[in-house]
Amino acid sequence: MSPVPPEGPLLELRSVRAGYVPGHDIIRGIDLEVRRGEIVCVIGPNGAGKSTVFKAVYGLVPVRAGHVVCDGADITGIAPQDALSTAGIAIVPQLRSTFAQMTVQENLELGMYQCRDKSRVRGRIDFVCDLFPKLAARSRQAAGTLSGGEQRMIEIGRSLMWAPRLVLMDEPSAGLSPIVTAEVFDAIRRLNRDISLTVLMIEQNARQGLETSHRGYVVEQGLVTYQGRSEALLSDPSVRRAFLGVREDSG
């Protein structure tokens, strides 16, 4: 990866506590930041609270304490429908979200469904298709006929239509073969390099997530237990044993 961008944080979670059931917090005082032009990866075991971090940012779960700050503005408790238009935060969900019977172009247009300026929408579609030539070649094709990796490209491309400041990616490798997973992570790195895309991702494939990112956080039982430069986490013996499936020699 390229060096960590020097700019200040675009997104901050300050001692955030959030959960679904009153009196039961899933995340219990999370501190996290994402700098402009940076890829940050959150890893951890199932049920640790990783997805709740995203939902707290996007206003999909009540934040009971702490603050979510985007570019200096407190967006704690923002309505999900305002996250993109007001805060400039887009999301690529874990579950497949393409509309199979609609064309690639129609799926991309949904990323700007609120915009009535057709020339602006067309310009953004051209921008996305320049980033993903495979989508340009299949723009009139039904999305459901594309491969899993190409459909993930549609989802990422759709998230870019409104020119967001930050993209949340929930398990970008979910349901993809190893070869296609590599293509998706290559695309994320390329977008970060070419357009300085800022990304906060959750990834169950801890090794590839950390190899793709500048920095990482390990979340366990609703708390950050490790954080730092991704290469440092990749070489940390405790992280390697717990999340990378590496058994260290005992000597």
PDB file of C-alpha atoms in Angstrom:
ATOM      1  CA  MET A   1       0.000   0.000   0.000  1.00  0.00           C
ATOM      2  CA  SER A   2       0.961   3.643  -0.422  1.00  0.00           C
ATOM      3  CA  PRO A   3       1.882   5.670   2.694  1.00  0.00           C
ATOM      4  CA  VAL A   4      -0.943   6.673   5.041  1.00  0.00           C
ATOM      5  CA  PRO A   5      -2.336  10.026   3.854  1.00  0.00           C
ATOM      6  CA  PRO A   6      -1.256  12.876   6.162  1.00  0.00           C
ATOM      7  CA  GLU A   7      -4.581  14.743   6.182  1.00  0.00           C
ATOM      8  CA  GLY A   8      -6.778  14.960   9.249  1.00  0.00           C
ATOM      9  CA  PRO A   9      -9.699  12.609   9.909  1.00  0.00           C
ATOM     10  CA  LEU A  10     -12.718  12.679   7.628  1.00  0.00           C
ATOM     11  CA  LEU A  11     -14.694  10.350   9.897  1.00  0.00           C
ATOM     12  CA  GLU A  12     -14.385   9.938  13.667  1.00  0.00           C
ATOM     13  CA  LEU A  13     -16.200   7.713  16.115  1.00  0.00           C
ATOM     14  CA  ARG A  14     -15.688   9.071  19.623  1.00  0.00           C
ATOM     15  CA  SER A  15     -16.508   6.641  22.443  1.00  0.00           C
ATOM     16  CA  VAL A  16     -19.561   5.396  20.542  1.00  0.00           C
ATOM     17  CA  ARG A  17     -21.955   3.015  22.239  1.00  0.00           C
ATOM     18  CA  ALA A  18     -24.811   1.574  20.200  1.00  0.00           C
ATOM     19  CA  GLY A  19     -27.175  -1.382  20.140  1.00  0.00           C
ATOM     20  CA  TYR A  20     -30.562  -2.640  19.086  1.00  0.00           C
ATOM     21  CA  VAL A  21     -32.145  -3.584  22.425  1.00  0.00           C
ATOM     22  CA  PRO A  22     -32.499  -1.009  25.222  1.00  0.00           C
ATOM     23  CA  GLY A  23     -29.912  -1.621  27.898  1.00  0.00           C
ATOM     24  CA  HIS A  24     -27.734  -3.856  25.715  1.00  0.00           C
ATOM     25  CA  ASP A  25     -24.943  -2.194  23.739  1.00  0.00           C
ATOM     26  CA  ILE A  26     -23.327  -4.135  20.903  1.00  0.00           C
ATOM     27  CA  ILE A  27     -20.456  -1.660  20.568  1.00  0.00           C
ATOM     28  CA  ARG A  28     -19.299  -0.378  23.940  1.00  0.00           C
ATOM     29  CA  GLY A  29     -17.135   2.707  23.513  1.00  0.00           C
ATOM     30  CA  ILE A  30     -15.582   2.528  20.044  1.00  0.00           C
ATOM     31  CA  ASP A  31     -12.947   5.083  19.027  1.00  0.00           C
ATOM     32  CA  LEU A  32     -12.065   5.001  15.321  1.00  0.00           C
ATOM     33  CA  GLU A  33     -10.990   7.405  12.611  1.00  0.00           C
ATOM     34  CA  VAL A  34     -10.644   7.431   8.837  1.00  0.00           C
ATOM     35  CA  ARG A  35      -8.445  10.031   7.186  1.00  0.00           C
ATOM     36  CA  ARG A  36      -9.074  11.557   3.786  1.00  0.00           C
ATOM     37  CA  GLY A  37      -7.720   9.387   1.002  1.00  0.00           C
ATOM     38  CA  GLU A  38      -7.259   6.397   3.294  1.00  0.00           C
ATOM     39  CA  ILE A  39      -8.506   2.800   3.277  1.00  0.00           C
ATOM     40  CA  VAL A  40      -9.283   1.511   6.772  1.00  0.00           C
ATOM     41  CA  CYS A  41     -10.266  -2.101   7.439  1.00  0.00           C
ATOM     42  CA  VAL A  42     -12.195  -3.383  10.464  1.00  0.00           C
ATOM     43  CA  ILE A  43     -11.722  -7.067  11.250  1.00  0.00           C
ATOM     44  CA  GLY A  44     -12.859  -9.318  14.075  1.00  0.00           C
ATOM     45  CA  PRO A  45     -14.852 -12.457  14.851  1.00  0.00           C
ATOM     46  CA  ASN A  46     -18.508 -12.904  13.935  1.00  0.00           C
ATOM     47  CA  GLY A  47     -20.786 -11.094  16.362  1.00  0.00           C
ATOM     48  CA  ALA A  48     -18.036  -8.730  17.537  1.00  0.00           C
ATOM     49  CA  GLY A  49     -19.939  -5.586  16.518  1.00  0.00           C
ATOM     50  CA  LYS A  50     -18.285  -4.784  13.181  1.00  0.00           C
ATOM     51  CA  SER A  51     -21.541  -4.285  11.273  1.00  0.00           C
ATOM     52  CA  THR A  52     -22.941  -2.249  14.156  1.00  0.00           C
ATOM     53  CA  VAL A  53     -20.082   0.213  13.665  1.00  0.00           C
ATOM     54  CA  PHE A  54     -21.309   0.798  10.111  1.00  0.00           C
ATOM     55  CA  LYS A  55     -24.918   1.056  11.185  1.00  0.00           C
ATOM     56  CA  ALA A  56     -24.010   3.620  13.846  1.00  0.00           C
ATOM     57  CA  VAL A  57     -22.281   5.755  11.215  1.00  0.00           C
ATOM     58  CA  TYR A  58     -25.181   5.447   8.786  1.00  0.00           C
ATOM     59  CA  GLY A  59     -27.966   6.066  11.301  1.00  0.00           C
ATOM     60  CA  LEU A  60     -29.311   2.519  11.126  1.00  0.00           C
ATOM     61  CA  VAL A  61     -28.927   1.797  14.847  1.00  0.00           C
ATOM     62  CA  PRO A  62     -29.426   4.132  17.837  1.00  0.00           C
ATOM     63  CA  VAL A  63     -26.227   5.681  19.212  1.00  0.00           C
ATOM     64  CA  ARG A  64     -26.709   5.805  22.975  1.00  0.00           C
ATOM     65  CA  ALA A  65     -23.465   7.556  23.864  1.00  0.00           C
ATOM     66  CA  GLY A  66     -20.540   9.179  22.099  1.00  0.00           C
ATOM     67  CA  HIS A  67     -20.397  10.989  18.789  1.00  0.00           C
ATOM     68  CA  VAL A  68     -20.057  10.278  15.072  1.00  0.00           C
ATOM     69  CA  VAL A  69     -18.253  13.177  13.380  1.00  0.00           C
ATOM     70  CA  CYS A  70     -17.844  13.643   9.615  1.00  0.00           C
ATOM     71  CA  ASP A  71     -15.527  16.391   8.368  1.00  0.00           C
ATOM     72  CA  GLY A  72     -15.901  18.216  11.664  1.00  0.00           C
ATOM     73  CA  ALA A  73     -19.718  18.058  11.768  1.00  0.00           C
ATOM     74  CA  ASP A  74     -21.516  15.952  14.367  1.00  0.00           C
ATOM     75  CA  ILE A  75     -23.764  13.539  12.425  1.00  0.00           C
ATOM     76  CA  THR A  76     -24.693  11.331  15.373  1.00  0.00           C
ATOM     77  CA  GLY A  77     -28.124   9.846  14.736  1.00  0.00           C
ATOM     78  CA  ILE A  78     -28.340  11.090  11.152  1.00  0.00           C
ATOM     79  CA  ALA A  79     -31.312   9.690   9.223  1.00  0.00           C
ATOM     80  CA  PRO A  80     -30.136   6.995   6.761  1.00  0.00           C
ATOM     81  CA  GLN A  81     -31.777   8.803   3.838  1.00  0.00           C
ATOM     82  CA  ASP A  82     -29.656  11.880   4.653  1.00  0.00           C
ATOM     83  CA  ALA A  83     -26.306  10.132   5.062  1.00  0.00           C
ATOM     84  CA  LEU A  84     -25.381  10.478   1.386  1.00  0.00           C
ATOM     85  CA  SER A  85     -26.944  13.828   0.524  1.00  0.00           C
ATOM     86  CA  THR A  86     -25.924  15.589   3.762  1.00  0.00           C
ATOM     87  CA  ALA A  87     -22.745  13.861   4.941  1.00  0.00           C
ATOM     88  CA  GLY A  88     -21.516  12.462   1.622  1.00  0.00           C
ATOM     89  CA  ILE A  89     -21.313   8.882   2.905  1.00  0.00           C
ATOM     90  CA  ALA A  90     -22.244   6.033   0.555  1.00  0.00           C
ATOM     91  CA  ILE A  91     -22.550   2.363   1.448  1.00  0.00           C
ATOM     92  CA  VAL A  92     -21.945  -0.886  -0.413  1.00  0.00           C
ATOM     93  CA  PRO A  93     -23.960  -3.517   1.505  1.00  0.00           C
ATOM     94  CA  GLN A  94     -22.790  -7.058   2.127  1.00  0.00           C
ATOM     95  CA  LEU A  95     -25.816  -8.727   0.570  1.00  0.00           C
ATOM     96  CA  ARG A  96     -26.174  -8.569  -3.203  1.00  0.00           C
ATOM     97  CA  SER A  97     -28.074  -5.386  -4.036  1.00  0.00           C
ATOM     98  CA  THR A  98     -28.131  -5.300  -7.827  1.00  0.00           C
ATOM     99  CA  PHE A  99     -31.502  -5.527  -9.589  1.00  0.00           C
ATOM    100  CA  ALA A 100     -31.117  -8.561 -11.814  1.00  0.00           C
ATOM    101  CA  GLN A 101     -33.693  -7.640 -14.464  1.00  0.00           C
ATOM    102  CA  MET A 102     -32.436  -4.093 -14.846  1.00  0.00           C
ATOM    103  CA  THR A 103     -29.508  -3.186 -17.072  1.00  0.00           C
ATOM    104  CA  VAL A 104     -26.092  -2.196 -15.759  1.00  0.00           C
ATOM    105  CA  GLN A 105     -26.822   1.413 -16.697  1.00  0.00           C
ATOM    106  CA  GLU A 106     -30.191   1.386 -14.940  1.00  0.00           C
ATOM    107  CA  ASN A 107     -28.574  -0.012 -11.793  1.00  0.00           C
ATOM    108  CA  LEU A 108     -26.008   2.782 -11.871  1.00  0.00           C
ATOM    109  CA  GLU A 109     -28.710   5.412 -12.392  1.00  0.00           C
ATOM    110  CA  LEU A 110     -30.276   4.324  -9.105  1.00  0.00           C
ATOM    111  CA  GLY A 111     -27.236   5.800  -7.366  1.00  0.00           C
ATOM    112  CA  MET A 112     -28.555   9.248  -8.364  1.00  0.00           C
ATOM    113  CA  TYR A 113     -32.291   8.583  -8.288  1.00  0.00           C
ATOM    114  CA  GLN A 114     -32.868  11.926  -6.529  1.00  0.00           C
ATOM    115  CA  CYS A 115     -31.136  13.906  -9.290  1.00  0.00           C
ATOM    116  CA  ARG A 116     -33.301  15.277 -12.094  1.00  0.00           C
ATOM    117  CA  ASP A 117     -30.355  16.659 -14.089  1.00  0.00           C
ATOM    118  CA  LYS A 118     -29.987  14.025 -16.816  1.00  0.00           C
ATOM    119  CA  SER A 119     -26.720  15.454 -18.136  1.00  0.00           C
ATOM    120  CA  ARG A 120     -25.176  15.249 -14.679  1.00  0.00           C
ATOM    121  CA  VAL A 121     -26.337  11.643 -14.286  1.00  0.00           C
ATOM    122  CA  ARG A 122     -24.935  10.799 -17.715  1.00  0.00           C
ATOM    123  CA  GLY A 123     -21.618  12.379 -16.772  1.00  0.00           C
ATOM    124  CA  ARG A 124     -21.371  10.294 -13.606  1.00  0.00           C
ATOM    125  CA  ILE A 125     -22.231   7.106 -15.506  1.00  0.00           C
ATOM    126  CA  ASP A 126     -19.430   7.907 -17.965  1.00  0.00           C
ATOM    127  CA  PHE A 127     -17.105   8.513 -15.002  1.00  0.00           C
ATOM    128  CA  VAL A 128     -17.959   5.139 -13.434  1.00  0.00           C
ATOM    129  CA  CYS A 129     -17.660   3.312 -16.754  1.00  0.00           C
ATOM    130  CA  ASP A 130     -14.216   4.846 -17.288  1.00  0.00           C
ATOM    131  CA  LEU A 131     -13.227   3.379 -13.919  1.00  0.00           C
ATOM    132  CA  PHE A 132     -14.775  -0.016 -14.753  1.00  0.00           C
ATOM    133  CA  PRO A 133     -14.392  -0.728 -18.494  1.00  0.00           C
ATOM    134  CA  LYS A 134     -16.149  -4.092 -18.070  1.00  0.00           C
ATOM    135  CA  LEU A 135     -19.299  -2.237 -17.046  1.00  0.00           C
ATOM    136  CA  ALA A 136     -19.016   0.071 -20.039  1.00  0.00           C
ATOM    137  CA  ALA A 137     -18.933  -2.937 -22.354  1.00  0.00           C
ATOM    138  CA  ARG A 138     -22.048  -4.398 -20.686  1.00  0.00           C
ATOM    139  CA  SER A 139     -24.022  -1.231 -19.969  1.00  0.00           C
ATOM    140  CA  ARG A 140     -27.144  -2.495 -21.806  1.00  0.00           C
ATOM    141  CA  GLN A 141     -26.912  -5.996 -20.400  1.00  0.00           C
ATOM    142  CA  ALA A 142     -29.150  -7.252 -17.578  1.00  0.00           C
ATOM    143  CA  ALA A 143     -27.203  -7.123 -14.314  1.00  0.00           C
ATOM    144  CA  GLY A 144     -28.301 -10.637 -13.382  1.00  0.00           C
ATOM    145  CA  THR A 145     -26.381 -12.081 -16.331  1.00  0.00           C
ATOM    146  CA  LEU A 146     -23.062 -10.713 -15.071  1.00  0.00           C
ATOM    147  CA  SER A 147     -20.595 -12.586 -12.878  1.00  0.00           C
ATOM    148  CA  GLY A 148     -20.509 -12.094  -9.113  1.00  0.00           C
ATOM    149  CA  GLY A 149     -17.426  -9.911  -9.399  1.00  0.00           C
ATOM    150  CA  GLU A 150     -18.978  -7.749 -12.107  1.00  0.00           C
ATOM    151  CA  GLN A 151     -22.109  -7.303 -10.006  1.00  0.00           C
ATOM    152  CA  ARG A 152     -19.906  -6.177  -7.106  1.00  0.00           C
ATOM    153  CA  MET A 153     -18.359  -3.643  -9.501  1.00  0.00           C
ATOM    154  CA  ILE A 154     -21.875  -2.374 -10.262  1.00  0.00           C
ATOM    155  CA  GLU A 155     -22.507  -1.939  -6.525  1.00  0.00           C
ATOM    156  CA  ILE A 156     -19.235  -0.084  -6.007  1.00  0.00           C
ATOM    157  CA  GLY A 157     -19.844   2.001  -9.111  1.00  0.00           C
ATOM    158  CA  ARG A 158     -23.360   2.867  -7.981  1.00  0.00           C
ATOM    159  CA  SER A 159     -21.965   4.042  -4.635  1.00  0.00           C
ATOM    160  CA  LEU A 160     -19.723   6.485  -6.532  1.00  0.00           C
ATOM    161  CA  MET A 161     -22.502   8.070  -8.582  1.00  0.00           C
ATOM    162  CA  TRP A 162     -23.177  10.873  -6.080  1.00  0.00           C
ATOM    163  CA  ALA A 163     -19.419  11.590  -5.719  1.00  0.00           C
ATOM    164  CA  PRO A 164     -19.309  10.632  -2.020  1.00  0.00           C
ATOM    165  CA  ARG A 165     -16.574  11.722   0.358  1.00  0.00           C
ATOM    166  CA  LEU A 166     -16.517   8.309   2.035  1.00  0.00           C
ATOM    167  CA  VAL A 167     -17.643   4.825   1.018  1.00  0.00           C
ATOM    168  CA  LEU A 168     -18.515   2.158   3.591  1.00  0.00           C
ATOM    169  CA  MET A 169     -17.955  -1.347   2.204  1.00  0.00           C
ATOM    170  CA  ASP A 170     -19.489  -4.217   4.145  1.00  0.00           C
ATOM    171  CA  GLU A 171     -17.668  -7.486   3.356  1.00  0.00           C
ATOM    172  CA  PRO A 172     -16.700  -6.704  -0.272  1.00  0.00           C
ATOM    173  CA  SER A 173     -15.438 -10.286  -0.722  1.00  0.00           C
ATOM    174  CA  ALA A 174     -18.654 -11.937   0.550  1.00  0.00           C
ATOM    175  CA  GLY A 175     -19.787 -14.795  -1.685  1.00  0.00           C
ATOM    176  CA  LEU A 176     -16.983 -14.353  -4.219  1.00  0.00           C
ATOM    177  CA  SER A 177     -14.403 -16.866  -5.407  1.00  0.00           C
ATOM    178  CA  PRO A 178     -10.733 -16.233  -4.508  1.00  0.00           C
ATOM    179  CA  ILE A 179      -9.948 -15.065  -8.058  1.00  0.00           C
ATOM    180  CA  VAL A 180     -12.878 -12.647  -8.157  1.00  0.00           C
ATOM    181  CA  THR A 181     -12.102 -11.473  -4.623  1.00  0.00           C
ATOM    182  CA  ALA A 182      -8.597 -10.523  -5.775  1.00  0.00           C
ATOM    183  CA  GLU A 183     -10.121  -8.538  -8.662  1.00  0.00           C
ATOM    184  CA  VAL A 184     -12.429  -6.647  -6.310  1.00  0.00           C
ATOM    185  CA  PHE A 185      -9.627  -5.729  -3.917  1.00  0.00           C
ATOM    186  CA  ASP A 186      -7.459  -4.676  -6.857  1.00  0.00           C
ATOM    187  CA  ALA A 187     -10.303  -2.385  -7.949  1.00  0.00           C
ATOM    188  CA  ILE A 188     -10.551  -0.853  -4.460  1.00  0.00           C
ATOM    189  CA  ARG A 189      -6.804  -0.181  -4.405  1.00  0.00           C
ATOM    190  CA  ARG A 190      -6.960   1.325  -7.898  1.00  0.00           C
ATOM    191  CA  LEU A 191      -9.843   3.633  -6.967  1.00  0.00           C
ATOM    192  CA  ASN A 192      -7.951   4.783  -3.884  1.00  0.00           C
ATOM    193  CA  ARG A 193      -4.839   5.436  -5.960  1.00  0.00           C
ATOM    194  CA  ASP A 194      -6.518   7.051  -8.969  1.00  0.00           C
ATOM    195  CA  ILE A 195      -9.298   9.153  -7.404  1.00  0.00           C
ATOM    196  CA  SER A 196      -8.178   9.197  -3.735  1.00  0.00           C
ATOM    197  CA  LEU A 197     -11.312   7.282  -2.734  1.00  0.00           C
ATOM    198  CA  THR A 198     -11.706   7.129   1.037  1.00  0.00           C
ATOM    199  CA  VAL A 199     -12.948   3.732   2.231  1.00  0.00           C
ATOM    200  CA  LEU A 200     -13.970   2.189   5.537  1.00  0.00           C
ATOM    201  CA  MET A 201     -14.489  -1.534   5.068  1.00  0.00           C
ATOM    202  CA  ILE A 202     -15.499  -4.499   7.168  1.00  0.00           C
ATOM    203  CA  GLU A 203     -13.853  -7.665   5.971  1.00  0.00           C
ATOM    204  CA  GLN A 204     -14.032 -11.245   7.210  1.00  0.00           C
ATOM    205  CA  ASN A 205     -11.079 -12.113   4.979  1.00  0.00           C
ATOM    206  CA  ALA A 206      -8.714 -10.451   7.428  1.00  0.00           C
ATOM    207  CA  ARG A 207      -5.515 -10.997   5.473  1.00  0.00           C
ATOM    208  CA  GLN A 208      -6.751  -9.528   2.204  1.00  0.00           C
ATOM    209  CA  GLY A 209      -8.557  -6.730   3.987  1.00  0.00           C
ATOM    210  CA  LEU A 210      -5.399  -5.676   5.801  1.00  0.00           C
ATOM    211  CA  GLU A 211      -3.238  -6.137   2.709  1.00  0.00           C
ATOM    212  CA  THR A 212      -5.582  -3.747   0.867  1.00  0.00           C
ATOM    213  CA  SER A 213      -5.797  -1.090   3.585  1.00  0.00           C
ATOM    214  CA  HIS A 214      -3.538   1.541   5.098  1.00  0.00           C
ATOM    215  CA  ARG A 215      -4.668   0.983   8.671  1.00  0.00           C
ATOM    216  CA  GLY A 216      -6.784  -1.518  10.540  1.00  0.00           C
ATOM    217  CA  TYR A 217      -8.865  -1.996  13.671  1.00  0.00           C
ATOM    218  CA  VAL A 218      -9.651  -5.270  15.420  1.00  0.00           C
ATOM    219  CA  VAL A 219     -13.054  -5.270  17.130  1.00  0.00           C
ATOM    220  CA  GLU A 220     -13.863  -7.920  19.732  1.00  0.00           C
ATOM    221  CA  GLN A 221     -16.912  -7.959  22.012  1.00  0.00           C
ATOM    222  CA  GLY A 222     -17.798  -4.415  21.025  1.00  0.00           C
ATOM    223  CA  LEU A 223     -14.393  -2.909  21.745  1.00  0.00           C
ATOM    224  CA  VAL A 224     -11.268  -2.067  19.745  1.00  0.00           C
ATOM    225  CA  THR A 225      -8.572  -4.465  20.940  1.00  0.00           C
ATOM    226  CA  TYR A 226      -5.858  -3.728  18.363  1.00  0.00           C
ATOM    227  CA  GLN A 227      -5.281  -0.884  15.936  1.00  0.00           C
ATOM    228  CA  GLY A 228      -2.482   0.434  13.788  1.00  0.00           C
ATOM    229  CA  ARG A 229      -0.833   0.339  10.416  1.00  0.00           C
ATOM    230  CA  SER A 230      -2.021  -2.673   8.465  1.00  0.00           C
ATOM    231  CA  GLU A 231       1.462  -4.086   7.963  1.00  0.00           C
ATOM    232  CA  ALA A 232       2.016  -3.918  11.730  1.00  0.00           C
ATOM    233  CA  LEU A 233      -1.209  -5.831  12.383  1.00  0.00           C
ATOM    234  CA  LEU A 234      -0.270  -8.402   9.740  1.00  0.00           C
ATOM    235  CA  SER A 235       2.964  -9.087  11.613  1.00  0.00           C
ATOM    236  CA  ASP A 236       1.526  -8.947  15.152  1.00  0.00           C
ATOM    237  CA  PRO A 237       1.704 -12.483  16.629  1.00  0.00           C
ATOM    238  CA  SER A 238      -1.611 -12.182  18.483  1.00  0.00           C
ATOM    239  CA  VAL A 239      -3.458 -10.922  15.414  1.00  0.00           C
ATOM    240  CA  ARG A 240      -1.829 -13.567  13.229  1.00  0.00           C
ATOM    241  CA  ARG A 241      -2.888 -16.381  15.564  1.00  0.00           C
ATOM    242  CA  ALA A 242      -6.427 -15.136  16.153  1.00  0.00           C
ATOM    243  CA  PHE A 243      -7.437 -13.822  12.729  1.00  0.00           C
ATOM    244  CA  LEU A 244      -4.972 -14.926  10.062  1.00  0.00           C
ATOM    245  CA  GLY A 245      -4.819 -18.629  10.869  1.00  0.00           C
ATOM    246  CA  VAL A 246      -1.065 -18.531  11.463  1.00  0.00           C
ATOM    247  CA  ARG A 247       0.498 -20.775  14.098  1.00  0.00           C
ATOM    248  CA  GLU A 248       3.705 -19.206  15.373  1.00  0.00           C
ATOM    249  CA  ASP A 249       6.647 -21.487  16.129  1.00  0.00           C
ATOM    250  CA  SER A 250       7.028 -21.989  19.843  1.00  0.00           C
ATOM    251  CA  GLY A 251      10.782 -22.249  19.515  1.00  0.00           C
TER     252      GLY A 251
END
